[in-house]
mmCIF file of C-alpha atoms in Angstrom:
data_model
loop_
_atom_site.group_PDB
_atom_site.id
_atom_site.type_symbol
_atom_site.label_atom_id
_atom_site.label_comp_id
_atom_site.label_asym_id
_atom_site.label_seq_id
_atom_site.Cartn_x
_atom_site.Cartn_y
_atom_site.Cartn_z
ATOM 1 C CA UNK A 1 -42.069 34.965 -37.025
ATOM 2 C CA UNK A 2 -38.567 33.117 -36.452
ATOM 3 C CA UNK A 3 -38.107 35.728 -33.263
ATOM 4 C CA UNK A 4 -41.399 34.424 -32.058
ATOM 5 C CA UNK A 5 -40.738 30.462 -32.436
ATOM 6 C CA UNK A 6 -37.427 31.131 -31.116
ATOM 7 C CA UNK A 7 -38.753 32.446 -28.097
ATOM 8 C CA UNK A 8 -41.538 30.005 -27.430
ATOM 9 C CA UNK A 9 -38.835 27.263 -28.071
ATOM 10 C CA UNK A 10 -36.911 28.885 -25.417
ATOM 11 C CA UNK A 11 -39.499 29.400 -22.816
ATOM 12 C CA UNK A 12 -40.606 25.371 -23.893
ATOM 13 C CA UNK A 13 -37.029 24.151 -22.853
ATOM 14 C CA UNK A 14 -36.848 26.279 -19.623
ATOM 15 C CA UNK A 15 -39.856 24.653 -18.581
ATOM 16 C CA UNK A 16 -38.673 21.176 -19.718
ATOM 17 C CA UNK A 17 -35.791 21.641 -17.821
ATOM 18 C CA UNK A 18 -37.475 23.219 -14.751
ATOM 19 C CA UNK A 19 -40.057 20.271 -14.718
ATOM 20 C CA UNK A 20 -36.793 17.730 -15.469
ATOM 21 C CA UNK A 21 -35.119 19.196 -11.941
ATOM 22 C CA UNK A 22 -38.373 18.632 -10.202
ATOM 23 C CA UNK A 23 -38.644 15.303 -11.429
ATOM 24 C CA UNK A 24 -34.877 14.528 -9.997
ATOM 25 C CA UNK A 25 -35.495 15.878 -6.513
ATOM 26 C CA UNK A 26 -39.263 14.304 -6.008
ATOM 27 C CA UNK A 27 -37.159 10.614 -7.208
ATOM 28 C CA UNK A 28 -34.303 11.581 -4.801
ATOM 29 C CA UNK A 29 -36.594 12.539 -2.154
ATOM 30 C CA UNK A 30 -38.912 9.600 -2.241
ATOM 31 C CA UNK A 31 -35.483 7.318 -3.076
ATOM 32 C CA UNK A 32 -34.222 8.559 0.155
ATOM 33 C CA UNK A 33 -37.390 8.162 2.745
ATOM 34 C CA UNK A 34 -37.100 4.631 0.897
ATOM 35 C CA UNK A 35 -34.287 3.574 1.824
ATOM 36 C CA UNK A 36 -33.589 6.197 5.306
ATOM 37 C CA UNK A 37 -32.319 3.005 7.574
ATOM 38 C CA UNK A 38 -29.520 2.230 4.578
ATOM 39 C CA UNK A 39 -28.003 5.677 4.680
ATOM 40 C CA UNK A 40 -28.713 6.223 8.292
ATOM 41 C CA UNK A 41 -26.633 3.096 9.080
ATOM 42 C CA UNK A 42 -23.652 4.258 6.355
ATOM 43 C CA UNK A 43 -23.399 7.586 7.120
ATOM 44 C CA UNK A 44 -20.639 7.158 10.126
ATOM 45 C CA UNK A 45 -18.454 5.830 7.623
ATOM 46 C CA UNK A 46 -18.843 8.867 5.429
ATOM 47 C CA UNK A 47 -18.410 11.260 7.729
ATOM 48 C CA UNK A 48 -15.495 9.596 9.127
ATOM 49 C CA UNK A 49 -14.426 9.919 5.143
ATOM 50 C CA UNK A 50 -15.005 13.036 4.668
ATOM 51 C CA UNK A 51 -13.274 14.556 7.994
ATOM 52 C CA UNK A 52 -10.426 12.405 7.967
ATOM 53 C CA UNK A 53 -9.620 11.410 4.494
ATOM 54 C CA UNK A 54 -11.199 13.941 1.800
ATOM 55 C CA UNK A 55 -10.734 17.256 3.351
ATOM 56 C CA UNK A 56 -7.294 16.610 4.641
ATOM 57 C CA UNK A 57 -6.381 15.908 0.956
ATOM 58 C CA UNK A 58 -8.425 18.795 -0.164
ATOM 59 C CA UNK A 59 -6.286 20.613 2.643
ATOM 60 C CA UNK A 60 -3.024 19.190 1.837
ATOM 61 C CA UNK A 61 -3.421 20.205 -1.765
ATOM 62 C CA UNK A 62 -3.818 23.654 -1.422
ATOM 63 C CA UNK A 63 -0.779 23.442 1.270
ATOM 64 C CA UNK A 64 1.322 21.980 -1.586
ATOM 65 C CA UNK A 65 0.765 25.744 -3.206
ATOM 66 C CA UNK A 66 2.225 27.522 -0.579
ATOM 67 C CA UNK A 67 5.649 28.223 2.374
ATOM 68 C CA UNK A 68 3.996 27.364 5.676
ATOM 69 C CA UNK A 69 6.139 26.743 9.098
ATOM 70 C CA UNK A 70 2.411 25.206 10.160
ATOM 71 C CA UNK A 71 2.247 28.297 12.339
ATOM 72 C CA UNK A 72 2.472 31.919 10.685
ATOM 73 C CA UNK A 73 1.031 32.870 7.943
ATOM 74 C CA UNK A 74 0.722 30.883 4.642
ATOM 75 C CA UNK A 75 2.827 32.583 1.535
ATOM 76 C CA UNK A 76 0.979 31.130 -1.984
ATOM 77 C CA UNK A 77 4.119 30.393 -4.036
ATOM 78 C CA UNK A 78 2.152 28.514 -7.194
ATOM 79 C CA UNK A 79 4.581 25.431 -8.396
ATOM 80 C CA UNK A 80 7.640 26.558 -6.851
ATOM 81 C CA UNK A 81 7.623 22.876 -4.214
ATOM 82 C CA UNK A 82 7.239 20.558 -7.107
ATOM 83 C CA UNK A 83 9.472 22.648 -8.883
ATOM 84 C CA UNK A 84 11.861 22.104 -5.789
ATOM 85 C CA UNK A 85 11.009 18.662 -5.619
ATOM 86 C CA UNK A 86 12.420 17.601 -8.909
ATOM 87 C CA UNK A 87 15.810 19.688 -8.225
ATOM 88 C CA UNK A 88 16.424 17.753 -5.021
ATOM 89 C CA UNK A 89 18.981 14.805 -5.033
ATOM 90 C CA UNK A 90 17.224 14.027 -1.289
ATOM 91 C CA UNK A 91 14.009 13.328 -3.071
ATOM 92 C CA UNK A 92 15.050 11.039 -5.886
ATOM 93 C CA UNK A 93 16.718 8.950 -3.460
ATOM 94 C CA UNK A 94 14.132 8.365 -1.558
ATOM 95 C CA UNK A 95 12.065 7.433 -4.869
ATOM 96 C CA UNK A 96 15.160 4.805 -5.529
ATOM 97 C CA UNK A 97 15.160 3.709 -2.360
ATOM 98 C CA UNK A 98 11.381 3.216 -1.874
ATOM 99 C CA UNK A 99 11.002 1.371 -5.451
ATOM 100 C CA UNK A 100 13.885 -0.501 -4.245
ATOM 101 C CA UNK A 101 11.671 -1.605 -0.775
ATOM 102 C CA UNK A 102 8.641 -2.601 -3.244
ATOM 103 C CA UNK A 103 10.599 -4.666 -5.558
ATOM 104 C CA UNK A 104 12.308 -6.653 -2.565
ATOM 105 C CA UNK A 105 8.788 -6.539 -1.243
ATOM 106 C CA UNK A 106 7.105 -7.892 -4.302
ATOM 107 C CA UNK A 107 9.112 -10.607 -4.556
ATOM 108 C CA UNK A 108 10.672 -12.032 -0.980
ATOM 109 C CA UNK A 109 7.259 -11.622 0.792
ATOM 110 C CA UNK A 110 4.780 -13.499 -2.058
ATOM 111 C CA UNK A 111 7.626 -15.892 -2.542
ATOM 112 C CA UNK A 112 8.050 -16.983 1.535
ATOM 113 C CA UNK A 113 4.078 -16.595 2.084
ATOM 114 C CA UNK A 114 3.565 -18.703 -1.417
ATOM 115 C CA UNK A 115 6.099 -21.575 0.483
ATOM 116 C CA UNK A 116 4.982 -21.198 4.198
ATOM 117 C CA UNK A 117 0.873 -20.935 2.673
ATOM 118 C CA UNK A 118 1.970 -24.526 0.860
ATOM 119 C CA UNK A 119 3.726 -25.956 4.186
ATOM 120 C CA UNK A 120 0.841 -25.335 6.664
ATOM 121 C CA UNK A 121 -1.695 -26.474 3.575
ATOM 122 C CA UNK A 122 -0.058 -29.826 3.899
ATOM 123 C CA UNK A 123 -2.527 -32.136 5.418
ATOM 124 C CA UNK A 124 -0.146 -34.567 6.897
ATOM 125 C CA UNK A 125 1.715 -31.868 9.285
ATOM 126 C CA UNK A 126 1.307 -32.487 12.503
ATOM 127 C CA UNK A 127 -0.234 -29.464 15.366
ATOM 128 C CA UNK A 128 -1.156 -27.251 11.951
ATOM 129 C CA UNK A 129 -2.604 -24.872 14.709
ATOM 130 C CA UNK A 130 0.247 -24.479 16.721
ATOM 131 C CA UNK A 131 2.424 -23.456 13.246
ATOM 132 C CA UNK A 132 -0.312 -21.143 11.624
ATOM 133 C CA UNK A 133 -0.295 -19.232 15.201
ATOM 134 C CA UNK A 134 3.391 -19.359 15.390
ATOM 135 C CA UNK A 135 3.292 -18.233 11.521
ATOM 136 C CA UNK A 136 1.507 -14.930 12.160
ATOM 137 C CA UNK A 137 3.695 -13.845 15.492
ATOM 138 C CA UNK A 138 5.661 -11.431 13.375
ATOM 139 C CA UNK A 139 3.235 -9.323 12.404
ATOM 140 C CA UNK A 140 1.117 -8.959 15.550
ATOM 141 C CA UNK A 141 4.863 -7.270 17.143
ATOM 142 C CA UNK A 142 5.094 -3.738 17.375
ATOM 143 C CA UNK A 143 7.308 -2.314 14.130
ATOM 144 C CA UNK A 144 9.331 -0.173 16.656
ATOM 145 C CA UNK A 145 10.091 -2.808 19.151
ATOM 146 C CA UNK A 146 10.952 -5.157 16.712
ATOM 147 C CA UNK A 147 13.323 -2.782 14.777
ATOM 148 C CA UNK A 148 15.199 -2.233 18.440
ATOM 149 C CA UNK A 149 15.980 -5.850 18.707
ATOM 150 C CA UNK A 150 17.604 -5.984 14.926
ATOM 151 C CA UNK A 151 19.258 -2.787 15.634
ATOM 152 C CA UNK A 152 20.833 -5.042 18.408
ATOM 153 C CA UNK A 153 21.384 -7.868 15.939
ATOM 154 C CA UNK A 154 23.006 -6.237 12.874
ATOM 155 C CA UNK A 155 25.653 -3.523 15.287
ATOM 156 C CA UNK A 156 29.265 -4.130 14.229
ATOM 157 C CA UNK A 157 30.071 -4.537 17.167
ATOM 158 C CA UNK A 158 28.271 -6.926 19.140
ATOM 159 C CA UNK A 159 25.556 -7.688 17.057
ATOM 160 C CA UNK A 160 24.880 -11.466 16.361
ATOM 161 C CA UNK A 161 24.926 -11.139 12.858
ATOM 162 C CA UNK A 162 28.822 -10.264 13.017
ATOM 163 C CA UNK A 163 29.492 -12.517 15.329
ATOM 164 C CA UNK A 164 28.575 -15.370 13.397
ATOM 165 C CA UNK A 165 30.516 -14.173 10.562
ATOM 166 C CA UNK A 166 33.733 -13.798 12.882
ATOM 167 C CA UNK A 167 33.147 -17.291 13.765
ATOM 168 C CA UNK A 168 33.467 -17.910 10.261
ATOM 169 C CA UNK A 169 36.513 -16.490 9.899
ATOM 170 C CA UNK A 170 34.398 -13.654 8.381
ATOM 171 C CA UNK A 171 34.576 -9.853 8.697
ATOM 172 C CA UNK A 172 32.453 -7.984 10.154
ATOM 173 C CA UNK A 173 29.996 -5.896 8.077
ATOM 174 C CA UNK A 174 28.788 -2.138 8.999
ATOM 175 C CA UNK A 175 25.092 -3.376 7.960
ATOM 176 C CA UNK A 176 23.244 0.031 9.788
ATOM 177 C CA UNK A 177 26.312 2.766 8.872
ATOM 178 C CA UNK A 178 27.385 1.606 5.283
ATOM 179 C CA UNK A 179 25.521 3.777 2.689
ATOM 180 C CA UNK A 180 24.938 1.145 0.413
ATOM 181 C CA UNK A 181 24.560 -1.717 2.735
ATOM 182 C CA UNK A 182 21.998 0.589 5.303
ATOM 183 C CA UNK A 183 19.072 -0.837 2.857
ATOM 184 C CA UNK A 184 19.188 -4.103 3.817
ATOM 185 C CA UNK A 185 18.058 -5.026 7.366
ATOM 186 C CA UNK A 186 15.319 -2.687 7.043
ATOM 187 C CA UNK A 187 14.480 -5.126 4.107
ATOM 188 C CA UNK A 188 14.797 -8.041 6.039
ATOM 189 C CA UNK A 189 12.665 -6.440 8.603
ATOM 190 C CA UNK A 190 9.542 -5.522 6.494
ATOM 191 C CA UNK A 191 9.708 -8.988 4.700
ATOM 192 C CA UNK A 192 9.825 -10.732 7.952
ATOM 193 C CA UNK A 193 7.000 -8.557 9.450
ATOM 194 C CA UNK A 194 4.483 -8.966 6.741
ATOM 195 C CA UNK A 195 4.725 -12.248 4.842
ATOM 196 C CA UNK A 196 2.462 -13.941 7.663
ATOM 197 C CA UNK A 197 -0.477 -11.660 7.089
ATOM 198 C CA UNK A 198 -0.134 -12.704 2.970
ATOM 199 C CA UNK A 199 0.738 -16.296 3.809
ATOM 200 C CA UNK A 200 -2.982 -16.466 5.509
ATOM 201 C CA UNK A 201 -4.796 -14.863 2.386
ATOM 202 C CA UNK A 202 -2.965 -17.198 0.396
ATOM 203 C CA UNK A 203 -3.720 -20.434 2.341
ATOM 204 C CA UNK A 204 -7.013 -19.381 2.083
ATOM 205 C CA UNK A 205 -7.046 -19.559 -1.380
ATOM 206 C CA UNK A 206 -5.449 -22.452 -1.268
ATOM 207 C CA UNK A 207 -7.706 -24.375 0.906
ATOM 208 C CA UNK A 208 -10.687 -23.367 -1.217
ATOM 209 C CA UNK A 209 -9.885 -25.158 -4.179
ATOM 210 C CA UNK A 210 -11.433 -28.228 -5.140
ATOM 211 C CA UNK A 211 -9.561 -31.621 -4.349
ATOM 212 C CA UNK A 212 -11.137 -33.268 -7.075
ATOM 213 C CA UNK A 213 -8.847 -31.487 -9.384
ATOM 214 C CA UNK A 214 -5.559 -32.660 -7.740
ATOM 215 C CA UNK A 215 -7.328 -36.384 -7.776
ATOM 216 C CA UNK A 216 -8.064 -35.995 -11.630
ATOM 217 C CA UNK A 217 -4.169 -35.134 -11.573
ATOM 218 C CA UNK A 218 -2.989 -37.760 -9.689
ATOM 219 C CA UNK A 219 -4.873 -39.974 -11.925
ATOM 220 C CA UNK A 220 -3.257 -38.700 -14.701
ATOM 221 C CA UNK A 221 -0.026 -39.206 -13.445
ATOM 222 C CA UNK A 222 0.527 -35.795 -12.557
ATOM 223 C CA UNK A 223 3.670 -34.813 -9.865
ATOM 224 C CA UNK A 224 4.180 -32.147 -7.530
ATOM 225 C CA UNK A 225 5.605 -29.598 -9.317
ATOM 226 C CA UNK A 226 3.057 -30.065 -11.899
ATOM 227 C CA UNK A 227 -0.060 -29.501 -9.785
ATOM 228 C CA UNK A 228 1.375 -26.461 -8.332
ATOM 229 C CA UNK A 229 2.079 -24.947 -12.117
ATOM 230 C CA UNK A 230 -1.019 -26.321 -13.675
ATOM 231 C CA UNK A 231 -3.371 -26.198 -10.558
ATOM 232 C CA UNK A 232 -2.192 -23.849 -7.574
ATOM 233 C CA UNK A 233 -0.929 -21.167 -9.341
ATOM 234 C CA UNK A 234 -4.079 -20.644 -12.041
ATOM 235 C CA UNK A 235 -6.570 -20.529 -9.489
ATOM 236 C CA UNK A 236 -4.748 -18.337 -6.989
ATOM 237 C CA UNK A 237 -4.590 -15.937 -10.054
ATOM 238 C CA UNK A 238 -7.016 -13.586 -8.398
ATOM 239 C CA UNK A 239 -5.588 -13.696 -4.614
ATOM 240 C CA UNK A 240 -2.416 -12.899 -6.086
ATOM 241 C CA UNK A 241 -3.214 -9.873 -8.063
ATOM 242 C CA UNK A 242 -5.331 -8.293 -4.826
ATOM 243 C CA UNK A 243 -1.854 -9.797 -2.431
ATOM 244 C CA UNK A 244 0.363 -7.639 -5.383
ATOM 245 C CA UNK A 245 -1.530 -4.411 -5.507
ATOM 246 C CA UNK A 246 -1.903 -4.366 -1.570
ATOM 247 C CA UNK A 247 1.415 -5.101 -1.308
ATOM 248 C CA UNK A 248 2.301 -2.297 -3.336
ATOM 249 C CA UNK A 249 0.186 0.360 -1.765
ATOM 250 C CA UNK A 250 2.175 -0.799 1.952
ATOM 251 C CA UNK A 251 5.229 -1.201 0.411
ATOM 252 C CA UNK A 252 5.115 2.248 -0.723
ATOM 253 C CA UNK A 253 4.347 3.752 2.489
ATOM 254 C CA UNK A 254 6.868 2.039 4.441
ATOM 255 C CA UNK A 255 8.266 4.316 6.931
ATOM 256 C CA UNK A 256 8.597 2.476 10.414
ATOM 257 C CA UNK A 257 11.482 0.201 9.092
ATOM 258 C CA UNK A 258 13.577 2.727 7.954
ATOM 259 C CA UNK A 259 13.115 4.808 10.449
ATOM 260 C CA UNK A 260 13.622 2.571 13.790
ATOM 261 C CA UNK A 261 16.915 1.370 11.593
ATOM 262 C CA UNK A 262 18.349 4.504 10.283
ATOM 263 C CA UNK A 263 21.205 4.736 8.365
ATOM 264 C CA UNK A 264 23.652 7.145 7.123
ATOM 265 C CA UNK A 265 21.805 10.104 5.488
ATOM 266 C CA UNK A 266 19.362 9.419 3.232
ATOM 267 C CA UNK A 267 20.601 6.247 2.289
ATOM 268 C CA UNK A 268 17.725 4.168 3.372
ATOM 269 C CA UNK A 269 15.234 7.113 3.653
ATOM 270 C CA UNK A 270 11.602 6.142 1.944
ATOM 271 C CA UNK A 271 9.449 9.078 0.013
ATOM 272 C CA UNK A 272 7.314 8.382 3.371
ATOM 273 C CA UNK A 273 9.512 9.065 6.176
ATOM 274 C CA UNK A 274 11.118 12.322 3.762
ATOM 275 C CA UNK A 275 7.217 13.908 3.806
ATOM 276 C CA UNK A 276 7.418 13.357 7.767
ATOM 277 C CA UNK A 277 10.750 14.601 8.304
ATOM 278 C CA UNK A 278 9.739 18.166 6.168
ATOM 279 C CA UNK A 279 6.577 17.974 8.044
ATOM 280 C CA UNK A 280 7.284 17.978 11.726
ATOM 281 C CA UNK A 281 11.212 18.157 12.126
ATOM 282 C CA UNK A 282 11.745 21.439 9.603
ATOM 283 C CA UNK A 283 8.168 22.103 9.490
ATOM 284 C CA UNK A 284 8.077 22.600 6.320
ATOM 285 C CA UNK A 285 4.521 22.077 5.761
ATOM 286 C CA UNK A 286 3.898 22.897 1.985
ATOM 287 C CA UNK A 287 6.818 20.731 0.998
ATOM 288 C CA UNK A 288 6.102 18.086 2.613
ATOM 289 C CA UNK A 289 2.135 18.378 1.004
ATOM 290 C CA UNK A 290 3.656 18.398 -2.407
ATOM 291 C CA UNK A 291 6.019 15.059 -1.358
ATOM 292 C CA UNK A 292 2.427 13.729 -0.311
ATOM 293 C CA UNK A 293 1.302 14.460 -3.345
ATOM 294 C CA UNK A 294 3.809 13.104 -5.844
ATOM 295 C CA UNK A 295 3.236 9.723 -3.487
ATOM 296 C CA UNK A 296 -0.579 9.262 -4.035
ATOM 297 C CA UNK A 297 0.145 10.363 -7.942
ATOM 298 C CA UNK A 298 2.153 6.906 -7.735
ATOM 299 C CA UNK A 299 -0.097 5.110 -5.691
ATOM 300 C CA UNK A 300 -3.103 6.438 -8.226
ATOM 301 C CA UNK A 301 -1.292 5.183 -11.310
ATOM 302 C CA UNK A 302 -1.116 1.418 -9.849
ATOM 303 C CA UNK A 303 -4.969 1.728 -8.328
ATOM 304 C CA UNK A 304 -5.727 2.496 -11.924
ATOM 305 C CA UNK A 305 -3.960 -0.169 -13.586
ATOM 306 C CA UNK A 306 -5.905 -2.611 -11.055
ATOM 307 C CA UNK A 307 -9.071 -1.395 -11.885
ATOM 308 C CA UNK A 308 -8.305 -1.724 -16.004
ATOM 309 C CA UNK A 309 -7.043 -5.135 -15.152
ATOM 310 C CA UNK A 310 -10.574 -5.920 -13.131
ATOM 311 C CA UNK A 311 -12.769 -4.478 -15.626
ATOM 312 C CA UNK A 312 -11.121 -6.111 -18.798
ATOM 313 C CA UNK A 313 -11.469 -9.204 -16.884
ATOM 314 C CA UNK A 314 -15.077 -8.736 -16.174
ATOM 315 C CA UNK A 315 -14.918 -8.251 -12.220
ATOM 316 C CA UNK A 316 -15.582 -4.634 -12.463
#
């Protein structure tokens, strides 16, 4: 008797879950002659996705488990690249040096595009136009020619920057073959280049919030210092936070700086431009995958950390 329920229970939820399936793929079927235009017009970008974004990292994945010159034949070797990884001095300096690039990142380039974002918000300035343009020159230049010219400017030598300080009675100062001084034009560079595009996301902020509320502060006998604290800064909360996690994504990936303005060694070298170097100068193509890898780990963590951030604050 408990054999034959048992059985008729069985064949009950086979069918239940038979019928359940059917019921899925007649919803997604009539779901998707629905709405055919929609996923007609967004399917580019997912194909797009998918060839040149999720099987590459699919790809580079299972290259990060193997010894390949990117030619012969691949040899599986499990772990044995991270294993590398976290035995190679090489590596962790390029992990010091690119935290290094995001701190100085984080704060010279919100701090400038916070000041020039407040300069070109001032009504009163005269040809605003001509300044915003002039504002966002930087980053329009090419990375590569631009890193030429301050090549050119920081050589001990006969750069400008040395000259000045000889005129000063100043030494001059082996900016691009000291090992701890090789850091810093590439710095300068990077903060130059990119606090115009942040400046203009943060102007825009700024211009969108209500006048009325600096009025009421005036009113109230408010100054300048205490609009920006008690006015600017709370409602470009949000613009900030997406300027900071962008900010940290690029600043993390920065490899044309350090690479047009090379210094001795690795002593400017970013996680970036070590991946490329084991990828197409030593071909070492599984290395390099597991460098990759240990990168977008990092870059996961702080994507994470925005989206906990977004949800707890209801915009998820």
């Amino acid at each position: 008797m408990q054999a034959s329920l048992f059985y008729k229970a069985q064949v009950w939820f086979r069918g239940s879950k038979t019928e359940r399936h059917g019921n899925v793929m007649k919803n997604f079927q009539k779901g998707f002659k629905k709405h055919f235009n929609a996923y007609l017009f967004i399917s580019p970008f997912f194909i797009l996705f998918l060839v040149f974004q999720l099987f590459p990292m699919i790809w580079s994945l299972v290259l990060s488990f193997t010894e390949w010159n990117g030619l012969g034949p691949k040899e599986f070797v499990g772990v044995q690249n991270y294993v590398m990884l976290a035995k190679d001095p090489t590596f962790w300096t390029t992990v010091q040096n690119t935290f290094l690039y995001w701190l100085v990142a984080i704060v010279f380039v919100l701090f400038f595009a916070m000041m020039v974002a407040l300069l070109l918000s001032y009504k009163p300035l005269r040809a605003r136009g001509f300044f915003k343009s002039m504002t966002f020159f930087p980053y329009v230049c090419a990375t590569v020619a631009v890193g030429l010219i301050f090549n050119m400017l920081f050589d001990f030598n006969a750069g400008l920057i040395n000259e000045i300080l000889r005129m000063m009675g100043l030494e001059g100062v082996a900016w691009l073959t000291s090992t701890s001084l090789s850091k810093i034009p590439p710095m300068i560079l990077y903060v130059w280049r990119n606090t115009p595009w942040y400046t203009i996301i943060i102007m825009s902020g700024i211009l969108n919030i209500p006048a009325d509320y600096y009025e009421a502060a005036t009113v109230d006998g408010a100054n300048v210092f205490q609009k920006f604290f008690k006015i600017t800064l709370p409602c470009l909360g949000d613009i900030l936070f997406f300027c900071f996690l962008t900010l940290t994504v690029e600043s993390w990936k920065i490899f044309a700086e350090p690479y047009v303005m090379v210094g001795p060694g690795s002593s400017n070298m970013s996680m970036f431009q070590y991946m490329y170097q084991n990828s197409f100068v030593i071909f070492k193509m599984g290395y390099a995958s597991a460098i990759g890898y240990i990168l977008t780990m990092i870059l996961l963590v702080f994507s994470l950390i925005q989206f906990f951030i977004m949800r707890r604050n209801g915009e998820a």
